[in-house]
mmCIF file of C-alpha atoms and ligand atoms in Angstrom:
data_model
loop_
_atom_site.group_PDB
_atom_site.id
_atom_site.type_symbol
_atom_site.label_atom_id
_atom_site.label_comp_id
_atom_site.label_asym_id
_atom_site.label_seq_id
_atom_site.Cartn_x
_atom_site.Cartn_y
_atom_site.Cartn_z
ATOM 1 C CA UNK A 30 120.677 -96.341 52.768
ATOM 2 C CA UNK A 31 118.756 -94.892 55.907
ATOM 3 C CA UNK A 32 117.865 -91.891 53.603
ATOM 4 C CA UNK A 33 116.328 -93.843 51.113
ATOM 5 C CA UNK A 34 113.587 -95.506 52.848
ATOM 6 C CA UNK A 35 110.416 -94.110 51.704
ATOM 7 C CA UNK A 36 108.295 -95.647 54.341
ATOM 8 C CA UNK A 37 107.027 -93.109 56.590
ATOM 9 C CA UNK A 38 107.376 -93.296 60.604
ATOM 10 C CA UNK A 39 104.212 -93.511 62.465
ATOM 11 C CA UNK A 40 103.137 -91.008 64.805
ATOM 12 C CA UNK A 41 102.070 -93.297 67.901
ATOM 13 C CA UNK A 42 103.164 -97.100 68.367
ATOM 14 C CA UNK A 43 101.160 -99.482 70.543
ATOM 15 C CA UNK A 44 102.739 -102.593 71.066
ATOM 16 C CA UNK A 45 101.730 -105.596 72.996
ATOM 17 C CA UNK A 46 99.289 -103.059 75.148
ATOM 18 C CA UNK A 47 97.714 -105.015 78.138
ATOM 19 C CA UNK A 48 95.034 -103.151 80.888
ATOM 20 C CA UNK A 49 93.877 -104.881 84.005
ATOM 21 C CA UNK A 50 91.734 -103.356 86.188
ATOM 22 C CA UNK A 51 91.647 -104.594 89.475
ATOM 23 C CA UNK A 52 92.979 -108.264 87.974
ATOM 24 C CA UNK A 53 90.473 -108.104 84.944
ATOM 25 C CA UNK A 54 92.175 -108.449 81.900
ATOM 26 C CA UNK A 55 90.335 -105.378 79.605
ATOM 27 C CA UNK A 56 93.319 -105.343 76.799
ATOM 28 C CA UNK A 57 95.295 -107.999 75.767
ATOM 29 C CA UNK A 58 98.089 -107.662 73.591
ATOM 30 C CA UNK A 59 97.325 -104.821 71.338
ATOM 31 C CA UNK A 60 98.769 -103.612 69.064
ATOM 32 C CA UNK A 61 98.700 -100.254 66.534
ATOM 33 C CA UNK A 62 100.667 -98.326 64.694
ATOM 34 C CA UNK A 63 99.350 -94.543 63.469
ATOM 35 C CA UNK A 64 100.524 -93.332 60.433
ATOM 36 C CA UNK A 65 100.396 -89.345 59.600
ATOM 37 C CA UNK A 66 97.563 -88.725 57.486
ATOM 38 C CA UNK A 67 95.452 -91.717 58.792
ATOM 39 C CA UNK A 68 92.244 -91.985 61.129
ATOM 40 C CA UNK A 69 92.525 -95.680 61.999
ATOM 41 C CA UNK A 70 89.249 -96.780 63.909
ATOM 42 C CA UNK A 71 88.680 -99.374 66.685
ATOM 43 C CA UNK A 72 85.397 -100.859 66.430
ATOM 44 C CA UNK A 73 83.876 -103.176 68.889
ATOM 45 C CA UNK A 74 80.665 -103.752 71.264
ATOM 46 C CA UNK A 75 80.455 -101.675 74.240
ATOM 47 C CA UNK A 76 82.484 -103.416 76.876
ATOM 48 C CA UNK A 77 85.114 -104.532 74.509
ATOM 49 C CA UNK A 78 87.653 -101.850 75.928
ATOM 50 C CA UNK A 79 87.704 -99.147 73.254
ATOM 51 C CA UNK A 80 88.012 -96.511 75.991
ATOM 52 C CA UNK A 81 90.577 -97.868 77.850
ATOM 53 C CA UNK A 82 92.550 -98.239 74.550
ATOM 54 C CA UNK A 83 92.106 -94.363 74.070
ATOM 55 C CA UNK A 84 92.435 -93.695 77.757
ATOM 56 C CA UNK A 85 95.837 -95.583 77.404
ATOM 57 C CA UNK A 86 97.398 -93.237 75.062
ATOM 58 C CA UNK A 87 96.887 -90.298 77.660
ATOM 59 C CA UNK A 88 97.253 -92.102 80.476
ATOM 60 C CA UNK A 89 94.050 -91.273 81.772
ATOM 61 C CA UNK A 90 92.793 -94.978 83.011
ATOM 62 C CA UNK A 91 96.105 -94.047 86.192
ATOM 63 C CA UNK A 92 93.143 -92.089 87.693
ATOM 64 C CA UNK A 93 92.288 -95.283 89.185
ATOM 65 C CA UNK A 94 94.452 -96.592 91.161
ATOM 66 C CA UNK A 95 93.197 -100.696 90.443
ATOM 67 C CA UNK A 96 94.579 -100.151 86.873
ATOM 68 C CA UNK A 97 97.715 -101.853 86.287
ATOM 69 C CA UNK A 98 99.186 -101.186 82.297
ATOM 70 C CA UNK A 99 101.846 -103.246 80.615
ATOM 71 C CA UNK A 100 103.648 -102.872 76.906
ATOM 72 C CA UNK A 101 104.691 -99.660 75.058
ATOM 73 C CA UNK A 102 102.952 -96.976 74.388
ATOM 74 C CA UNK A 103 105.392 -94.290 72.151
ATOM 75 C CA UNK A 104 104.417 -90.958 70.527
ATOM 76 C CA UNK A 105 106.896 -88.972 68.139
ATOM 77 C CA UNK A 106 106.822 -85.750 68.865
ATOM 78 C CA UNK A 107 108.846 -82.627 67.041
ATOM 79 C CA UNK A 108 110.560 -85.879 65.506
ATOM 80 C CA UNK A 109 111.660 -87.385 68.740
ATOM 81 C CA UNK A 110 110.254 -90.817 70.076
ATOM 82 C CA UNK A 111 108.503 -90.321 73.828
ATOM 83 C CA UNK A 112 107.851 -93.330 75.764
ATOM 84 C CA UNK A 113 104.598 -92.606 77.345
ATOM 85 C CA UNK A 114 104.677 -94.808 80.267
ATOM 86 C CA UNK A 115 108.473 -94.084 81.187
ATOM 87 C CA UNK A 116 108.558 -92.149 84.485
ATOM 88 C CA UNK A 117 110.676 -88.913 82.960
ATOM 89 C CA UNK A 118 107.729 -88.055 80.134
ATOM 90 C CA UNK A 119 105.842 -85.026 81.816
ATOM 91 C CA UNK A 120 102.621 -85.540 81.991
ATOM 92 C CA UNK A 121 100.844 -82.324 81.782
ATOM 93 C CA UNK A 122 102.390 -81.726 78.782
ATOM 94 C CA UNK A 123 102.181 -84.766 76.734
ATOM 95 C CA UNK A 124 98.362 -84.356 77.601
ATOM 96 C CA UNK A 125 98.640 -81.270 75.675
ATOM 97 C CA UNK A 126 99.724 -82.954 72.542
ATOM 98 C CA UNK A 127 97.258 -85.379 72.687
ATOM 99 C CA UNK A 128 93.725 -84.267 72.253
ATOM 100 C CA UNK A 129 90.929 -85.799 73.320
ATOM 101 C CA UNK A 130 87.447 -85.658 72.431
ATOM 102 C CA UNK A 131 84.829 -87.731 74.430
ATOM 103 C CA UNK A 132 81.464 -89.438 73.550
ATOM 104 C CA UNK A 133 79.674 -86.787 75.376
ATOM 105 C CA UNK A 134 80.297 -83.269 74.912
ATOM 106 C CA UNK A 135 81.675 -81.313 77.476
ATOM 107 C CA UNK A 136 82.113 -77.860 77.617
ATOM 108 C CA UNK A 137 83.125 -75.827 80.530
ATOM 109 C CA UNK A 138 80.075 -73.642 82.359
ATOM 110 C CA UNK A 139 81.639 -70.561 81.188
ATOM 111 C CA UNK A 140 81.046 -68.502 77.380
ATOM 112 C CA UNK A 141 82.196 -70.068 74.081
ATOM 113 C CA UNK A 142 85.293 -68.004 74.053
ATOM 114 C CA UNK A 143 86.613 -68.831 77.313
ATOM 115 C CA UNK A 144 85.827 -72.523 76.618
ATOM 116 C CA UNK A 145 88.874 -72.445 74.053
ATOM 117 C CA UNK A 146 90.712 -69.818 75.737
ATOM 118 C CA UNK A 147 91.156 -70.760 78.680
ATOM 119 C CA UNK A 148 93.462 -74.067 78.330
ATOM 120 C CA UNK A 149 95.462 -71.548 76.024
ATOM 121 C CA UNK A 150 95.999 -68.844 78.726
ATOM 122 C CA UNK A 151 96.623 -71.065 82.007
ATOM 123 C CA UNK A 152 98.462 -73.689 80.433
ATOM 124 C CA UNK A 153 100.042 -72.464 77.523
ATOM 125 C CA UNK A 154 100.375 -68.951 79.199
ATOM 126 C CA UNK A 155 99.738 -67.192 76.036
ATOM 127 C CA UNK A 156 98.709 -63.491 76.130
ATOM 128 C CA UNK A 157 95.226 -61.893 75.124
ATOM 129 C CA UNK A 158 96.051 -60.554 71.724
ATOM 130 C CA UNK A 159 97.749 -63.962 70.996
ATOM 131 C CA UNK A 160 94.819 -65.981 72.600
ATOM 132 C CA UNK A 161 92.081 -64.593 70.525
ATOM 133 C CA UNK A 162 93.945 -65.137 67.475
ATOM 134 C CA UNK A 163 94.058 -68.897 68.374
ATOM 135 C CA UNK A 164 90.789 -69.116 69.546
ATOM 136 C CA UNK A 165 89.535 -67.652 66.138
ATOM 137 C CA UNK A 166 91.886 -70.210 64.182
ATOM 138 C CA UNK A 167 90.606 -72.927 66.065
ATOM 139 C CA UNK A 168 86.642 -72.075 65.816
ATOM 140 C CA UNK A 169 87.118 -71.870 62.130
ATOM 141 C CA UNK A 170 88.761 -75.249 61.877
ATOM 142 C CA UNK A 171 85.445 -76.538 63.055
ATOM 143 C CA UNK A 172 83.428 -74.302 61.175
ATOM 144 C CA UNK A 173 81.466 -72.766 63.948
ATOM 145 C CA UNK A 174 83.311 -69.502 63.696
ATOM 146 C CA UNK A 175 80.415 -67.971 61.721
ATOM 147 C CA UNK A 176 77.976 -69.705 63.721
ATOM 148 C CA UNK A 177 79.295 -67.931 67.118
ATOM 149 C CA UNK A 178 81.488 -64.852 66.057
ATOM 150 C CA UNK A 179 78.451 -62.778 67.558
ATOM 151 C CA UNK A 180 77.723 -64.336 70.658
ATOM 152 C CA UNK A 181 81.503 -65.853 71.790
ATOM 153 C CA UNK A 182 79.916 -64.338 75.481
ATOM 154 C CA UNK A 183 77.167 -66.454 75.742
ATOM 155 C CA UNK A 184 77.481 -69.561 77.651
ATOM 156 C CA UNK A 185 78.862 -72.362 75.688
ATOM 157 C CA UNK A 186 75.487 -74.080 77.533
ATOM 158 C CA UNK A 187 73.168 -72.639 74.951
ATOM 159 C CA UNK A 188 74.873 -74.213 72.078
ATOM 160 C CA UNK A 189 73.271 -76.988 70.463
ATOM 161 C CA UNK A 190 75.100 -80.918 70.794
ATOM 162 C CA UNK A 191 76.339 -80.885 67.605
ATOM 163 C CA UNK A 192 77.999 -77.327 68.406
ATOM 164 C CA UNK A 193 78.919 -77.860 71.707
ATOM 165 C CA UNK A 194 81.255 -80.768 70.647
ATOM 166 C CA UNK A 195 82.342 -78.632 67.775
ATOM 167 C CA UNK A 196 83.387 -76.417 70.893
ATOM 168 C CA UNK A 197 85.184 -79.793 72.486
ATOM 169 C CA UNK A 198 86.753 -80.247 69.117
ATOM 170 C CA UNK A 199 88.120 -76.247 68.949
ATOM 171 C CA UNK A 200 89.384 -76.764 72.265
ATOM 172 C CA UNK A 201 91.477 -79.174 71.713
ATOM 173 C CA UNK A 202 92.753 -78.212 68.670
ATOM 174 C CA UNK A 203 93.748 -74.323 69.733
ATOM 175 C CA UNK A 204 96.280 -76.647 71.952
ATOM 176 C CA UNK A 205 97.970 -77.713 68.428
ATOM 177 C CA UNK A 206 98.005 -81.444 69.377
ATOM 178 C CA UNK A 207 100.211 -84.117 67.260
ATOM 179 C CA UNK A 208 97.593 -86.254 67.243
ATOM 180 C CA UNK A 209 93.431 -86.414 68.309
ATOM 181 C CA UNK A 210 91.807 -89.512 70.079
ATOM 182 C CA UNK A 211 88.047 -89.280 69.111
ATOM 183 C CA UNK A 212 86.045 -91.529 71.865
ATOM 184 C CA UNK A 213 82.142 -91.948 69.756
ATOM 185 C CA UNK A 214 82.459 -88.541 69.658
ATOM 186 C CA UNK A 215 79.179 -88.695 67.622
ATOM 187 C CA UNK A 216 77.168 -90.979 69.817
ATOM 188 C CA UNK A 217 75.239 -88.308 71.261
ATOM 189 C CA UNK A 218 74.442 -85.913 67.889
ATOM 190 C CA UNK A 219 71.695 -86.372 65.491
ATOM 191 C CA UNK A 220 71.970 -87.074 61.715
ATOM 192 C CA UNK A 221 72.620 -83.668 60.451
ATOM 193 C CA UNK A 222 75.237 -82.799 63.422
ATOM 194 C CA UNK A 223 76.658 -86.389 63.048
ATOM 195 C CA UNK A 224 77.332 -85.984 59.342
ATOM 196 C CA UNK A 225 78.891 -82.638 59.806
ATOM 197 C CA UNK A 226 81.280 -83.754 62.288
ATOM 198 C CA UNK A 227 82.681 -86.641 60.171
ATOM 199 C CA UNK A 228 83.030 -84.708 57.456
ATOM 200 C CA UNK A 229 85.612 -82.240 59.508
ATOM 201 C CA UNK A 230 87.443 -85.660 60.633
ATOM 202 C CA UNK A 231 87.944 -86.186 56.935
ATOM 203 C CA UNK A 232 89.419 -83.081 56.647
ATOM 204 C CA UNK A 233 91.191 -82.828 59.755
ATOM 205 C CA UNK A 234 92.835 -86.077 59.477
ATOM 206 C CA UNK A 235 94.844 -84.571 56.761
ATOM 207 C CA UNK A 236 96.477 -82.330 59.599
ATOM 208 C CA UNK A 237 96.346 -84.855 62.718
ATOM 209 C CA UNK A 238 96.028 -88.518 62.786
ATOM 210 C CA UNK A 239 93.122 -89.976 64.280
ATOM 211 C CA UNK A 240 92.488 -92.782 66.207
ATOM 212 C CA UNK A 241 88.282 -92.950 67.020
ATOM 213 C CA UNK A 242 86.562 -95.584 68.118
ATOM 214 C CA UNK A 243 83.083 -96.164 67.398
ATOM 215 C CA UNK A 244 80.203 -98.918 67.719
ATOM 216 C CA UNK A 245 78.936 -97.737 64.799
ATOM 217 C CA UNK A 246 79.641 -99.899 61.399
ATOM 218 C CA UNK A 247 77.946 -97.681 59.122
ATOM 219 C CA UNK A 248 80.582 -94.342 60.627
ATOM 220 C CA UNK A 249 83.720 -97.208 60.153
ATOM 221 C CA UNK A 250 82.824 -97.447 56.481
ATOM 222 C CA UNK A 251 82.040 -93.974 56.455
ATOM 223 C CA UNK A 252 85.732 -92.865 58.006
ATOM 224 C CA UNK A 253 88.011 -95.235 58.750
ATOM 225 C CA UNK A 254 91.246 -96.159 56.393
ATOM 226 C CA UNK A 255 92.007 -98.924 58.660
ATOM 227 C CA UNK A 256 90.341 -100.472 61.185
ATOM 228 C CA UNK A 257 90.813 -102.886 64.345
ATOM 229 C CA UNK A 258 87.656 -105.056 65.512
ATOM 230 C CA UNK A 259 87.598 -105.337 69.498
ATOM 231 C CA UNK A 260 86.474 -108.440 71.216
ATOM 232 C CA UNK A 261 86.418 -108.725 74.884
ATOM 233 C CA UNK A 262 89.931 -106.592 74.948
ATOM 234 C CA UNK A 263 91.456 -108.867 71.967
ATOM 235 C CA UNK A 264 92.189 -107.498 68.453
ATOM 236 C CA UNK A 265 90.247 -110.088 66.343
ATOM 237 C CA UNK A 266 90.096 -108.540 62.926
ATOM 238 C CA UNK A 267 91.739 -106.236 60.989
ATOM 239 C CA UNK A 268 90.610 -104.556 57.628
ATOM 240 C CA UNK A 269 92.341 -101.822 54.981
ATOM 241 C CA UNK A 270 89.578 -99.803 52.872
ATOM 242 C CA UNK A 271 89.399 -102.343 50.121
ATOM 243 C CA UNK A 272 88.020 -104.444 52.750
ATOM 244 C CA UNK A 273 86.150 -101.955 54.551
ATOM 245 C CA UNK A 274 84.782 -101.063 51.308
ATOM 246 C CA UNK A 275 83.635 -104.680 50.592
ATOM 247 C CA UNK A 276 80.363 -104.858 51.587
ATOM 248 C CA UNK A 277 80.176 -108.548 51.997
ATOM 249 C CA UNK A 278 83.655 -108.347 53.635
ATOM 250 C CA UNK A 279 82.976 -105.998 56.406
ATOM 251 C CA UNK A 280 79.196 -107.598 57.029
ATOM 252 C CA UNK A 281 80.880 -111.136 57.313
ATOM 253 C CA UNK A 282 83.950 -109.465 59.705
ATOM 254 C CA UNK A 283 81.227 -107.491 61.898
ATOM 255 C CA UNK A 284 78.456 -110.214 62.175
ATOM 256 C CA UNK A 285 80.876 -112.542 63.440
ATOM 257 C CA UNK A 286 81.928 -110.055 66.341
ATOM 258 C CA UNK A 287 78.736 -108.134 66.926
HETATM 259 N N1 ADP B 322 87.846 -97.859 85.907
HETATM 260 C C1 ADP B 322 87.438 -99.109 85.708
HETATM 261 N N2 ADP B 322 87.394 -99.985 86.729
HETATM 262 C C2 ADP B 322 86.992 -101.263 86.516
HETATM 263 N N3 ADP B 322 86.602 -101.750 85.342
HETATM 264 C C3 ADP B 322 86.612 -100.918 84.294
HETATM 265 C C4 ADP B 322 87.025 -99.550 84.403
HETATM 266 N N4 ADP B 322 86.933 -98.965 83.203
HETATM 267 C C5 ADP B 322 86.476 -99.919 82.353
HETATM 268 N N5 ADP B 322 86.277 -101.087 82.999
HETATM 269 C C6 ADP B 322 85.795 -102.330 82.403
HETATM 270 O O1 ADP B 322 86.585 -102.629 81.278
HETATM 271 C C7 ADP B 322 85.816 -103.163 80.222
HETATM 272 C C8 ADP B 322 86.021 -102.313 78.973
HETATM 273 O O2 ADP B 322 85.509 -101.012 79.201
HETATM 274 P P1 ADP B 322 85.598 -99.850 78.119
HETATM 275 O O3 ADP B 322 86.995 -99.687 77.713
HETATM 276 O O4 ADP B 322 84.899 -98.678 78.700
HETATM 277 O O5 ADP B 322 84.764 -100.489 76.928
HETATM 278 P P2 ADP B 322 84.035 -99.806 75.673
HETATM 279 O O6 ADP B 322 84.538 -98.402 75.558
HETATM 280 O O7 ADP B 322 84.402 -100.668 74.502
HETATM 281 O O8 ADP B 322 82.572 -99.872 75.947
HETATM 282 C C9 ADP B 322 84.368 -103.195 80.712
HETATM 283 O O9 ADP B 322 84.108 -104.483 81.177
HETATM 284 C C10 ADP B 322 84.387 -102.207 81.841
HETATM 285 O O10 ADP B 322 83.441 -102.551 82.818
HETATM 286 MG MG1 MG B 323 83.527 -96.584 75.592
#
């Protein structure tokens, strides 16, 4: 019977996620599953803890030390279920299979190709002919491979936004995550960059499922399959792409929330 079931597994489970920070509740009771194939988006005003749902997954919000985290977080990876928050998951290395993109861009002061090599060479330990093999993959996955081939010694400073967190983007990837977090990661671009960007998520969604969140309802219809409204660290809405793609639908769902 187990054979039969055509339902796939999803690649990260959230259940009954709750963040305090310093005794203020910032998530209550969330809960997510991520399917293979999907980019699920959390939408919500600014305040309404879509970082600190992201942050969760990676266990970033632990760098402060006021943030207490309850519920399960679980990732399947190579097919076997990790409990994020149980004290034998290393660390440094589910990091690595999570990648992370943030609302700003931020490349390292050094030159485009040691922005993407370097993670590969310290904490993968990969060799030089190996490394710039990745590093090319990785650049083309973005499509910026063209755009920097020549210059991959310049700093990754002179790049423009939109290229710079096509650089972020790269980095992460080269690391060959199991899944990518995407915090606004257009907030900062302009039209033309913006546009560019989301259409790689399409594509790259095929490859890694995405969780983004945005403030942005015109990028949810744009990108999202599913999508989570966030009120004041409450799930209050859901929708599925029929609904997303109802115009009235979503404009009802966000002006009640926004
Ligand atoms: N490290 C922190 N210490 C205390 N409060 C925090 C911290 N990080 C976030 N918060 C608070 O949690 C709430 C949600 O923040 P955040 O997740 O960044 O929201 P969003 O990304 O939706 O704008 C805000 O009220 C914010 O002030
Ligand atoms: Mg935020």
């Amino acid at each position: 019977m187990e054979r039969m079931k055509r339902i796939p597994e999803p690649m990260l489970e959230i259940a009954d996620l709750s963040v305090r920070f310093a005794g203020k509740q910032v998530l209550e009771s969330v809960n997510l599953d991520l399917y293979p194939g999907e980019l699920v988006m959390a939408i919500g005003p600014s305040g309404s803890g879509k970082t600190t749902l992201l942050r969760a997954v990676n266990r970033l919000n632990e760098a402060y030390p006021h943030c207490n985290t309850r519920g399960q977080v679980r990732i399947r990876l190579a097919d076997r279920w990790w409990d994020i928050y149980a004290p034998s998951t290393p660390l440094a290395e589910l990091r690595l299979r999570v990648g992370m993109v943030f609302q700003h861009p931020n490349p390292l002061p050094f030159s485009i190709y040691k922005n993407v090599a370097l993670p590969l060479r310290i904490s993968l330990g990969m060799n030089p002919k190996e490394t710039l093999l990745r590093v090319q993959r990785a650049l083309e996955a973005v499509q910026l491979w063209s755009e920097v081939k020549d210059r991959l010694h310049d700093s990754a400073l002179t790049l423009s936004g939109g290229q710079q967190q096509r650089l972020c983007l790269a980095r992460v990837l080269a690391l060959e995550p199991a899944l990518l977090l995407l915090d606004e990661p257009t907030a900062s671009l302009d039209f033309k960059a913006t546009r560019h960007i989301e259409a790689l998520f399409q594509t790259l969604k095929q490859r890694y499922p995405i969780l983004a969140v945005t403030h942005n309802p015109g990028q949810m219809r744009r990108l999202a399959d599913r999508v989570m409204v966030l009120q004041d660290g409450r799930c209050v809405a859901a929708m599925s792409r029929p609904e997303i793609e109802d115009p009235e639908h979503s404009r009802r769902v966000m002006e009640a929330f926004f």
